[in-house]
Amino acid sequence: MPKIRELSEVLADQIAAGEVVERPASVVKELVENAIDAASTQIDIVIEEAGLKKIQVIDNGEGIAADDVELAFKRHSTSKITSREDLFKIKTLGFRGEALPSIASVADVYLETSTASAISGTFLHVKGGEQLEKKTSARPRGTEITVANLFYNTPARLKYLKSLQTELAAISDIVNRLALSHNDISISLSNNGHVLLQTVGNSDLQQTISAIYGVKNARQMVPFNGKDLDFKITGYISLPKLTRATKNYISLLLNGRYIKNFQLSNAIIKGYGSKLMVGRYPVAVVNITLDPLLVDVNVHPTKQQVRISKEDQLAQLLTKCIYDRIAQENLIPDALKNL
Ligand code: ADP
Ligand code: MG
């Protein structure tokens, strides 16, 4: 008898889930990214017990056609890329076709969805990778996904989770970054009925920053921009009097995708020169636009780490435009600032 066997689909999905679905916040991230990719203008995120009881994401986007609903839960099935070349010019947040099957392999997932042209919508219930029910639904255009009993069949993962407070903070953090990177979408987040975030979605970045960091802090931030042949940078940065004790308040958004990048975060801090006290960091929301050919997002399943060509050049540009913007602020006499 051969020793090597092909894994069942459910088992393969559970293994993939180990990378994609680390904690409730990862589920929120994947579901909201799908809603963004579906061209939604409104996304509501309803959480119970920091996501352990329920994670629900409701959008008014394109929806999924009845014939496609089951495919959406099959691994490596995606509507976002078709060819090898597409991989080098990714404009959507998703493309790996892994999130829904991974999530559905470790939870109860209820999907209700409808496209604009369909006469009726579809309801689907998948649990632990098994489809339990499919029927038509009266839902209007858009998608509502509910994830319950997360990690019910992976006790080790459940045990590894931190306190509800920590898990909720991680959810808030990722939703804030998604809201900052998509200020044209009205996004709301609530946990156990308490509203934690509500953005207007009118494309005004400063207003989105106000919703997240408070009006007072937003007022201490100034717009800045810069560009060279390869990169265009826009955003808001705090003046040196508004600082934080961690680098966590720096949001790097690359072609609309929130990314983590040590060198670029440091380049931002470097732009402040000696204006920041040791151990203090700025608040910054930095949008970087570049040709998708210059960035490889296919580095890690969560797509938060990316590889950027000409990263050194980008880092230098960032430092320079922040340095110039802060210097410019110092040229304005205090008496004129509030005029
Ligand atoms: P990916 O986002 O990488 O394509 P997912 O597993 O997250 O993979 O989703 C699979 C497919 O299901 C998507 O390609 C998309 O066609 C569809 N889909 C998922 N969520 C939504 C949504 N909220 N609105 C419309 N379509 C969706
Ligand atoms: Mg996705």
mmCIF file of C-alpha atoms and ligand atoms in Angstrom:
data_model
loop_
_atom_site.group_PDB
_atom_site.id
_atom_site.type_symbol
_atom_site.label_atom_id
_atom_site.label_comp_id
_atom_site.label_asym_id
_atom_site.label_seq_id
_atom_site.Cartn_x
_atom_site.Cartn_y
_atom_site.Cartn_z
ATOM 1 C CA MET A 1 0.000 0.000 0.000
ATOM 2 C CA PRO A 2 1.418 3.446 -0.903
ATOM 3 C CA LYS A 3 2.322 5.611 2.048
ATOM 4 C CA ILE A 4 1.646 8.938 0.366
ATOM 5 C CA ARG A 5 -1.978 10.007 0.130
ATOM 6 C CA GLU A 6 -3.630 13.133 -1.209
ATOM 7 C CA LEU A 7 -5.205 15.123 1.606
ATOM 8 C CA SER A 8 -8.966 15.555 1.589
ATOM 9 C CA GLU A 9 -10.180 18.993 0.534
ATOM 10 C CA VAL A 10 -11.423 19.828 4.020
ATOM 11 C CA LEU A 11 -8.108 18.880 5.584
ATOM 12 C CA ALA A 12 -6.148 20.902 3.003
ATOM 13 C CA ASP A 13 -8.427 23.886 3.699
ATOM 14 C CA GLN A 14 -7.839 23.535 7.432
ATOM 15 C CA ILE A 15 -4.097 23.554 6.881
ATOM 16 C CA ALA A 16 -4.389 26.693 4.747
ATOM 17 C CA ALA A 17 -6.595 28.199 7.475
ATOM 18 C CA GLY A 18 -3.642 27.865 9.842
ATOM 19 C CA GLU A 19 -1.930 30.623 7.852
ATOM 20 C CA VAL A 20 -4.839 32.795 6.764
ATOM 21 C CA VAL A 21 -7.110 32.612 9.822
ATOM 22 C CA GLU A 22 -4.919 33.188 12.831
ATOM 23 C CA ARG A 23 -7.488 34.950 14.987
ATOM 24 C CA PRO A 24 -10.902 36.681 14.754
ATOM 25 C CA ALA A 25 -9.248 39.827 13.363
ATOM 26 C CA SER A 26 -7.962 37.814 10.377
ATOM 27 C CA VAL A 27 -11.513 36.750 9.555
ATOM 28 C CA VAL A 28 -12.688 40.365 9.754
ATOM 29 C CA LYS A 29 -9.823 41.457 7.500
ATOM 30 C CA GLU A 30 -10.560 38.855 4.816
ATOM 31 C CA LEU A 31 -14.328 39.481 4.813
ATOM 32 C CA VAL A 32 -14.010 43.265 4.673
ATOM 33 C CA GLU A 33 -11.391 43.006 1.919
ATOM 34 C CA ASN A 34 -13.858 40.914 -0.084
ATOM 35 C CA ALA A 35 -16.543 43.554 0.472
ATOM 36 C CA ILE A 36 -14.125 46.268 -0.713
ATOM 37 C CA ASP A 37 -13.185 44.242 -3.799
ATOM 38 C CA ALA A 38 -16.917 43.926 -4.568
ATOM 39 C CA ALA A 39 -17.080 47.735 -5.024
ATOM 40 C CA SER A 40 -19.263 48.309 -1.957
ATOM 41 C CA THR A 41 -19.998 51.838 -0.786
ATOM 42 C CA GLN A 42 -21.218 50.737 2.639
ATOM 43 C CA ILE A 43 -19.804 48.006 4.869
ATOM 44 C CA ASP A 44 -21.152 47.185 8.327
ATOM 45 C CA ILE A 45 -19.206 44.913 10.642
ATOM 46 C CA VAL A 46 -21.171 43.443 13.531
ATOM 47 C CA ILE A 47 -19.164 41.589 16.152
ATOM 48 C CA GLU A 48 -20.200 39.680 19.245
ATOM 49 C CA GLU A 49 -17.793 38.636 22.000
ATOM 50 C CA ALA A 50 -14.755 39.958 20.090
ATOM 51 C CA GLY A 51 -15.635 37.682 17.180
ATOM 52 C CA LEU A 52 -15.655 34.418 19.064
ATOM 53 C CA LYS A 53 -19.436 34.276 19.061
ATOM 54 C CA LYS A 54 -20.165 36.083 15.825
ATOM 55 C CA ILE A 55 -18.544 38.049 13.018
ATOM 56 C CA GLN A 56 -20.931 39.507 10.496
ATOM 57 C CA VAL A 57 -20.000 41.630 7.507
ATOM 58 C CA ILE A 58 -22.783 43.218 5.479
ATOM 59 C CA ASP A 59 -22.046 45.011 2.221
ATOM 60 C CA ASN A 60 -23.940 46.566 -0.668
ATOM 61 C CA GLY A 61 -21.483 45.410 -3.327
ATOM 62 C CA GLU A 62 -21.771 43.328 -6.480
ATOM 63 C CA GLY A 63 -22.876 40.129 -4.762
ATOM 64 C CA ILE A 64 -22.259 36.575 -5.940
ATOM 65 C CA ALA A 65 -24.371 34.903 -8.645
ATOM 66 C CA ALA A 66 -26.292 31.780 -7.548
ATOM 67 C CA ASP A 67 -24.174 29.536 -9.793
ATOM 68 C CA ASP A 68 -20.927 30.872 -8.289
ATOM 69 C CA VAL A 69 -21.822 30.614 -4.622
ATOM 70 C CA GLU A 70 -20.449 27.111 -4.073
ATOM 71 C CA LEU A 71 -17.286 27.858 -6.062
ATOM 72 C CA ALA A 72 -16.557 30.813 -3.774
ATOM 73 C CA PHE A 73 -15.951 28.227 -1.023
ATOM 74 C CA LYS A 74 -13.590 26.088 -3.100
ATOM 75 C CA ARG A 75 -9.877 26.591 -2.583
ATOM 76 C CA HIS A 76 -7.990 28.508 -5.295
ATOM 77 C CA SER A 77 -11.279 29.710 -6.815
ATOM 78 C CA THR A 78 -11.383 33.434 -7.434
ATOM 79 C CA SER A 79 -13.081 35.941 -9.717
ATOM 80 C CA LYS A 80 -10.151 38.346 -9.381
ATOM 81 C CA ILE A 81 -7.375 36.947 -11.567
ATOM 82 C CA THR A 82 -7.365 34.587 -14.512
ATOM 83 C CA SER A 83 -3.878 34.486 -15.999
ATOM 84 C CA ARG A 84 -0.257 34.437 -14.910
ATOM 85 C CA GLU A 85 0.172 37.996 -16.175
ATOM 86 C CA ASP A 86 -2.605 39.182 -13.849
ATOM 87 C CA LEU A 87 -0.424 38.191 -10.923
ATOM 88 C CA PHE A 88 1.962 41.018 -11.810
ATOM 89 C CA LYS A 89 -0.666 43.764 -11.891
ATOM 90 C CA ILE A 90 -2.958 43.048 -9.000
ATOM 91 C CA LYS A 91 -5.455 45.796 -8.268
ATOM 92 C CA THR A 92 -7.750 43.898 -5.893
ATOM 93 C CA LEU A 93 -7.028 43.132 -2.242
ATOM 94 C CA GLY A 94 -7.728 39.416 -2.717
ATOM 95 C CA PHE A 95 -6.579 37.084 -5.476
ATOM 96 C CA ARG A 96 -5.554 33.804 -3.817
ATOM 97 C CA GLY A 97 -9.034 32.303 -3.484
ATOM 98 C CA GLU A 98 -8.208 31.013 -0.038
ATOM 99 C CA ALA A 99 -10.133 33.047 2.520
ATOM 100 C CA LEU A 100 -13.671 31.698 2.285
ATOM 101 C CA PRO A 101 -12.733 27.975 2.134
ATOM 102 C CA SER A 102 -10.231 28.471 4.972
ATOM 103 C CA ILE A 103 -12.723 30.284 7.209
ATOM 104 C CA ALA A 104 -15.502 27.790 6.395
ATOM 105 C CA SER A 105 -13.228 24.883 7.353
ATOM 106 C CA VAL A 106 -12.913 26.122 10.947
ATOM 107 C CA ALA A 107 -16.331 27.718 11.612
ATOM 108 C CA ASP A 108 -20.014 27.911 10.761
ATOM 109 C CA VAL A 109 -20.462 30.249 7.797
ATOM 110 C CA TYR A 110 -23.825 31.591 6.646
ATOM 111 C CA LEU A 111 -23.777 33.478 3.348
ATOM 112 C CA GLU A 112 -26.627 35.485 1.887
ATOM 113 C CA THR A 113 -25.916 37.211 -1.367
ATOM 114 C CA SER A 114 -27.507 38.641 -4.462
ATOM 115 C CA THR A 115 -26.390 40.389 -7.628
ATOM 116 C CA ALA A 116 -28.215 43.398 -9.067
ATOM 117 C CA SER A 117 -29.592 41.450 -12.033
ATOM 118 C CA ALA A 118 -30.754 38.319 -10.189
ATOM 119 C CA ILE A 119 -34.458 37.725 -9.489
ATOM 120 C CA SER A 120 -33.619 36.231 -6.106
ATOM 121 C CA GLY A 121 -30.583 35.826 -3.903
ATOM 122 C CA THR A 122 -28.908 32.756 -2.450
ATOM 123 C CA PHE A 123 -28.444 31.478 1.081
ATOM 124 C CA LEU A 124 -25.706 28.972 1.878
ATOM 125 C CA HIS A 125 -24.634 27.367 5.158
ATOM 126 C CA VAL A 126 -21.219 25.712 5.321
ATOM 127 C CA LYS A 127 -19.823 24.175 8.505
ATOM 128 C CA GLY A 128 -16.362 22.685 8.926
ATOM 129 C CA GLY A 129 -16.020 22.605 5.135
ATOM 130 C CA GLU A 130 -19.310 20.721 4.615
ATOM 131 C CA GLN A 131 -22.196 22.370 2.830
ATOM 132 C CA LEU A 132 -25.288 21.920 5.004
ATOM 133 C CA GLU A 133 -27.907 23.983 3.204
ATOM 134 C CA LYS A 134 -28.513 25.981 0.033
ATOM 135 C CA LYS A 135 -31.715 27.836 -0.800
ATOM 136 C CA THR A 136 -32.962 31.017 -2.445
ATOM 137 C CA SER A 137 -33.235 34.162 -0.343
ATOM 138 C CA ALA A 138 -34.989 37.491 -0.599
ATOM 139 C CA ARG A 139 -31.856 39.550 0.009
ATOM 140 C CA PRO A 140 -31.376 42.640 -2.165
ATOM 141 C CA ARG A 141 -28.071 43.295 -3.984
ATOM 142 C CA GLY A 142 -25.026 42.796 -1.781
ATOM 143 C CA THR A 143 -23.577 40.195 0.527
ATOM 144 C CA GLU A 144 -23.994 39.312 4.173
ATOM 145 C CA ILE A 145 -21.588 36.790 5.652
ATOM 146 C CA THR A 146 -21.938 35.527 9.198
ATOM 147 C CA VAL A 147 -19.177 33.516 10.841
ATOM 148 C CA ALA A 148 -20.106 31.755 14.088
ATOM 149 C CA ASN A 149 -18.346 29.250 16.333
ATOM 150 C CA LEU A 150 -14.912 30.186 15.028
ATOM 151 C CA PHE A 151 -12.272 27.486 15.681
ATOM 152 C CA TYR A 152 -14.928 25.092 17.075
ATOM 153 C CA ASN A 153 -13.027 22.172 15.518
ATOM 154 C CA THR A 154 -9.464 23.387 16.138
ATOM 155 C CA PRO A 155 -9.128 23.448 19.954
ATOM 156 C CA ALA A 156 -5.426 24.348 19.851
ATOM 157 C CA ARG A 157 -6.186 27.552 17.940
ATOM 158 C CA LEU A 158 -8.969 28.425 20.332
ATOM 159 C CA LYS A 159 -6.659 28.004 23.302
ATOM 160 C CA TYR A 160 -3.981 30.164 21.719
ATOM 161 C CA LEU A 161 -6.296 33.201 21.539
ATOM 162 C CA LYS A 162 -5.649 36.090 23.883
ATOM 163 C CA SER A 163 -8.235 37.831 26.083
ATOM 164 C CA LEU A 164 -11.429 39.135 24.478
ATOM 165 C CA GLN A 165 -10.102 42.645 24.989
ATOM 166 C CA THR A 166 -6.912 41.895 23.055
ATOM 167 C CA GLU A 167 -8.793 40.160 20.253
ATOM 168 C CA LEU A 168 -11.205 43.097 20.011
ATOM 169 C CA ALA A 169 -8.300 45.564 19.894
ATOM 170 C CA ALA A 170 -6.820 43.587 16.980
ATOM 171 C CA ILE A 171 -10.170 43.748 15.159
ATOM 172 C CA SER A 172 -10.454 47.500 15.773
ATOM 173 C CA ASP A 173 -6.909 48.019 14.551
ATOM 174 C CA ILE A 174 -7.411 46.234 11.239
ATOM 175 C CA VAL A 175 -10.816 47.875 10.614
ATOM 176 C CA ASN A 176 -9.272 51.299 11.283
ATOM 177 C CA ARG A 177 -6.554 50.678 8.674
ATOM 178 C CA LEU A 178 -9.102 49.401 6.158
ATOM 179 C CA ALA A 179 -11.219 52.525 6.767
ATOM 180 C CA LEU A 180 -8.171 54.789 6.350
ATOM 181 C CA SER A 181 -7.208 53.101 3.099
ATOM 182 C CA HIS A 182 -10.774 53.286 1.738
ATOM 183 C CA ASN A 183 -12.181 56.590 2.880
ATOM 184 C CA ASP A 184 -14.636 56.511 -0.035
ATOM 185 C CA ILE A 185 -16.534 53.707 1.736
ATOM 186 C CA SER A 186 -18.785 54.233 4.762
ATOM 187 C CA ILE A 187 -17.605 51.648 7.297
ATOM 188 C CA SER A 188 -19.089 50.832 10.684
ATOM 189 C CA LEU A 189 -17.904 48.483 13.421
ATOM 190 C CA SER A 190 -19.777 47.409 16.533
ATOM 191 C CA ASN A 191 -19.124 44.870 19.279
ATOM 192 C CA ASN A 192 -21.957 43.580 21.498
ATOM 193 C CA GLY A 193 -24.080 46.486 20.263
ATOM 194 C CA HIS A 194 -21.528 49.209 21.049
ATOM 195 C CA VAL A 195 -20.483 51.278 18.064
ATOM 196 C CA LEU A 196 -16.684 51.430 17.872
ATOM 197 C CA LEU A 197 -16.299 53.147 14.526
ATOM 198 C CA GLN A 198 -18.468 54.905 11.979
ATOM 199 C CA THR A 199 -16.939 56.617 8.982
ATOM 200 C CA VAL A 200 -18.802 58.845 6.558
ATOM 201 C CA GLY A 201 -17.149 57.561 3.409
ATOM 202 C CA ASN A 202 -17.015 60.911 1.636
ATOM 203 C CA SER A 203 -13.367 60.525 0.512
ATOM 204 C CA ASP A 204 -12.189 63.119 3.044
ATOM 205 C CA LEU A 205 -9.139 61.521 4.679
ATOM 206 C CA GLN A 206 -8.985 64.066 7.501
ATOM 207 C CA GLN A 207 -12.582 63.258 8.435
ATOM 208 C CA THR A 208 -11.772 59.543 8.514
ATOM 209 C CA ILE A 209 -8.735 60.293 10.684
ATOM 210 C CA SER A 210 -11.036 62.291 13.019
ATOM 211 C CA ALA A 211 -13.432 59.334 13.290
ATOM 212 C CA ILE A 212 -10.546 57.067 14.283
ATOM 213 C CA TYR A 213 -8.103 59.183 16.292
ATOM 214 C CA GLY A 214 -10.458 61.949 17.456
ATOM 215 C CA VAL A 215 -11.080 65.471 16.187
ATOM 216 C CA LYS A 216 -8.460 67.038 18.429
ATOM 217 C CA ASN A 217 -5.675 64.813 17.157
ATOM 218 C CA ALA A 218 -6.804 65.151 13.542
ATOM 219 C CA ARG A 219 -6.461 68.941 13.887
ATOM 220 C CA GLN A 220 -2.794 68.501 14.767
ATOM 221 C CA MET A 221 -2.139 66.697 11.533
ATOM 222 C CA VAL A 222 -1.248 68.318 8.241
ATOM 223 C CA PRO A 223 -1.565 67.149 4.650
ATOM 224 C CA PHE A 224 1.624 66.424 2.752
ATOM 225 C CA ASN A 225 2.583 65.050 -0.610
ATOM 226 C CA GLY A 226 5.452 64.300 -2.903
ATOM 227 C CA LYS A 227 6.351 62.355 -5.993
ATOM 228 C CA ASP A 228 9.085 61.190 -8.290
ATOM 229 C CA LEU A 229 9.022 59.233 -11.532
ATOM 230 C CA ASP A 230 7.902 55.998 -9.841
ATOM 231 C CA PHE A 231 5.966 56.943 -6.720
ATOM 232 C CA LYS A 232 3.227 59.337 -5.726
ATOM 233 C CA ILE A 233 2.744 60.016 -2.025
ATOM 234 C CA THR A 234 -0.162 61.766 -0.300
ATOM 235 C CA GLY A 235 -1.448 61.731 3.253
ATOM 236 C CA TYR A 236 -1.543 63.342 6.663
ATOM 237 C CA ILE A 237 1.227 63.499 9.246
ATOM 238 C CA SER A 238 1.215 64.743 12.812
ATOM 239 C CA LEU A 239 3.141 67.854 13.774
ATOM 240 C CA PRO A 240 5.955 67.027 16.234
ATOM 241 C CA LYS A 241 3.795 68.015 19.240
ATOM 242 C CA LEU A 242 1.437 65.072 18.601
ATOM 243 C CA THR A 243 3.329 61.846 19.227
ATOM 244 C CA ARG A 244 2.695 58.327 20.469
ATOM 245 C CA ALA A 245 4.755 55.779 22.383
ATOM 246 C CA THR A 246 4.604 53.159 19.586
ATOM 247 C CA LYS A 247 4.990 53.037 15.824
ATOM 248 C CA ASN A 248 1.489 51.602 15.632
ATOM 249 C CA TYR A 249 -0.037 54.916 14.628
ATOM 250 C CA ILE A 250 1.798 54.924 11.321
ATOM 251 C CA SER A 251 -0.388 53.514 8.546
ATOM 252 C CA LEU A 252 1.308 52.673 5.279
ATOM 253 C CA LEU A 253 -1.134 52.212 2.430
ATOM 254 C CA LEU A 254 0.248 50.938 -0.838
ATOM 255 C CA ASN A 255 -2.174 51.149 -3.777
ATOM 256 C CA GLY A 256 -5.009 50.937 -1.237
ATOM 257 C CA ARG A 257 -3.531 47.979 0.665
ATOM 258 C CA TYR A 258 -2.454 48.349 4.289
ATOM 259 C CA ILE A 259 1.075 46.979 4.573
ATOM 260 C CA LYS A 260 3.683 46.514 7.269
ATOM 261 C CA ASN A 261 7.155 47.660 6.313
ATOM 262 C CA PHE A 262 9.955 48.361 8.748
ATOM 263 C CA GLN A 263 12.175 50.369 6.391
ATOM 264 C CA LEU A 264 9.375 52.649 5.185
ATOM 265 C CA SER A 265 8.034 53.289 8.711
ATOM 266 C CA ASN A 266 11.533 54.242 9.766
ATOM 267 C CA ALA A 267 11.884 56.499 6.731
ATOM 268 C CA ILE A 268 8.818 58.409 7.937
ATOM 269 C CA ILE A 269 10.250 58.791 11.435
ATOM 270 C CA LYS A 270 13.571 59.879 9.958
ATOM 271 C CA GLY A 271 11.789 62.720 8.168
ATOM 272 C CA TYR A 272 11.167 64.344 11.574
ATOM 273 C CA GLY A 273 14.927 64.614 12.158
ATOM 274 C CA SER A 274 15.586 65.567 15.763
ATOM 275 C CA LYS A 275 12.090 66.965 16.308
ATOM 276 C CA LEU A 276 10.773 63.826 18.032
ATOM 277 C CA MET A 277 11.831 62.898 21.538
ATOM 278 C CA VAL A 278 13.532 59.547 21.971
ATOM 279 C CA GLY A 279 10.911 56.800 22.169
ATOM 280 C CA ARG A 280 8.153 58.948 20.655
ATOM 281 C CA TYR A 281 6.635 58.343 17.229
ATOM 282 C CA PRO A 282 4.367 60.294 14.888
ATOM 283 C CA VAL A 283 0.810 59.603 13.793
ATOM 284 C CA ALA A 284 0.777 59.266 10.033
ATOM 285 C CA VAL A 285 -1.452 58.029 7.244
ATOM 286 C CA VAL A 286 0.596 57.641 4.105
ATOM 287 C CA ASN A 287 -0.862 56.676 0.738
ATOM 288 C CA ILE A 288 1.676 55.471 -1.783
ATOM 289 C CA THR A 289 0.623 54.995 -5.390
ATOM 290 C CA LEU A 290 2.844 53.084 -7.776
ATOM 291 C CA ASP A 291 2.647 50.920 -10.875
ATOM 292 C CA PRO A 292 1.445 47.476 -9.641
ATOM 293 C CA LEU A 293 4.356 46.024 -11.625
ATOM 294 C CA LEU A 294 6.690 47.450 -8.972
ATOM 295 C CA VAL A 295 5.162 45.498 -6.127
ATOM 296 C CA ASP A 296 4.912 41.774 -5.449
ATOM 297 C CA VAL A 297 2.012 41.116 -3.092
ATOM 298 C CA ASN A 298 2.297 37.360 -3.426
ATOM 299 C CA VAL A 299 4.808 37.015 -0.587
ATOM 300 C CA HIS A 300 2.688 35.924 2.353
ATOM 301 C CA PRO A 301 -0.876 34.526 2.628
ATOM 302 C CA THR A 302 -2.072 37.521 4.639
ATOM 303 C CA LYS A 303 -0.627 39.903 1.995
ATOM 304 C CA GLN A 304 0.523 42.397 4.626
ATOM 305 C CA GLN A 305 4.148 41.950 3.725
ATOM 306 C CA VAL A 306 4.949 42.857 0.151
ATOM 307 C CA ARG A 307 8.102 43.177 -1.899
ATOM 308 C CA ILE A 308 8.652 46.599 -3.430
ATOM 309 C CA SER A 309 11.132 47.265 -6.236
ATOM 310 C CA LYS A 310 13.113 50.443 -5.666
ATOM 311 C CA GLU A 311 12.249 50.399 -1.960
ATOM 312 C CA ASP A 312 15.367 52.444 -1.071
ATOM 313 C CA GLN A 313 14.333 55.158 -3.512
ATOM 314 C CA LEU A 314 10.825 55.205 -2.004
ATOM 315 C CA ALA A 315 12.240 55.410 1.538
ATOM 316 C CA GLN A 316 14.396 58.404 0.581
ATOM 317 C CA LEU A 317 11.465 60.147 -1.077
ATOM 318 C CA LEU A 318 9.329 59.616 2.033
ATOM 319 C CA THR A 319 11.968 61.018 4.369
ATOM 320 C CA LYS A 320 12.493 64.018 2.117
ATOM 321 C CA CYS A 321 8.868 65.027 1.720
ATOM 322 C CA ILE A 322 8.165 64.687 5.426
ATOM 323 C CA TYR A 323 11.309 66.655 6.293
ATOM 324 C CA ASP A 324 10.265 69.419 3.870
ATOM 325 C CA ARG A 325 6.693 69.509 5.190
ATOM 326 C CA ILE A 326 7.772 69.794 8.823
ATOM 327 C CA ALA A 327 10.337 72.478 7.918
ATOM 328 C CA GLN A 328 7.653 74.397 6.051
ATOM 329 C CA GLU A 329 5.420 74.349 9.144
ATOM 330 C CA ASN A 330 8.198 75.923 11.197
ATOM 331 C CA LEU A 331 8.407 78.829 8.779
ATOM 332 C CA ILE A 332 4.841 79.894 9.555
ATOM 333 C CA PRO A 333 4.792 82.154 12.623
ATOM 334 C CA ASP A 334 2.558 80.771 15.382
ATOM 335 C CA ALA A 335 0.410 83.911 15.320
ATOM 336 C CA LEU A 336 -0.651 83.195 11.734
ATOM 337 C CA LYS A 337 -1.371 79.512 12.167
ATOM 338 C CA ASN A 338 -4.929 79.799 13.424
ATOM 339 C CA LEU A 339 -6.011 82.444 10.970
HETATM 340 P P1 ADP B 1 -10.286 35.962 -3.153
HETATM 341 O O1 ADP B 1 -10.754 37.177 -2.431
HETATM 342 O O2 ADP B 1 -8.806 35.774 -3.053
HETATM 343 O O3 ADP B 1 -10.780 35.885 -4.579
HETATM 344 P P2 ADP B 1 -12.005 34.532 -1.297
HETATM 345 O O4 ADP B 1 -11.986 33.123 -0.823
HETATM 346 O O5 ADP B 1 -11.867 35.585 -0.290
HETATM 347 O O6 ADP B 1 -10.894 34.659 -2.420
HETATM 348 O O7 ADP B 1 -13.384 34.760 -2.082
HETATM 349 C C1 ADP B 1 -13.706 33.913 -3.186
HETATM 350 C C2 ADP B 1 -14.587 34.638 -4.184
HETATM 351 O O8 ADP B 1 -15.878 34.855 -3.618
HETATM 352 C C3 ADP B 1 -14.101 36.001 -4.610
HETATM 353 O O9 ADP B 1 -13.165 35.925 -5.674
HETATM 354 C C4 ADP B 1 -15.394 36.706 -5.008
HETATM 355 O O10 ADP B 1 -15.728 36.407 -6.342
HETATM 356 C C5 ADP B 1 -16.443 36.067 -4.117
HETATM 357 N N1 ADP B 1 -16.770 36.916 -2.949
HETATM 358 C C6 ADP B 1 -16.367 36.741 -1.674
HETATM 359 N N2 ADP B 1 -16.877 37.688 -0.852
HETATM 360 C C7 ADP B 1 -17.632 38.501 -1.634
HETATM 361 C C8 ADP B 1 -18.429 39.686 -1.390
HETATM 362 N N3 ADP B 1 -18.540 40.233 -0.163
HETATM 363 N N4 ADP B 1 -19.055 40.238 -2.453
HETATM 364 C C9 ADP B 1 -18.954 39.706 -3.684
HETATM 365 N N5 ADP B 1 -18.229 38.610 -3.982
HETATM 366 C C10 ADP B 1 -17.570 38.006 -2.980
HETATM 367 MG MG MG B 2 -10.724 37.431 -0.385
#
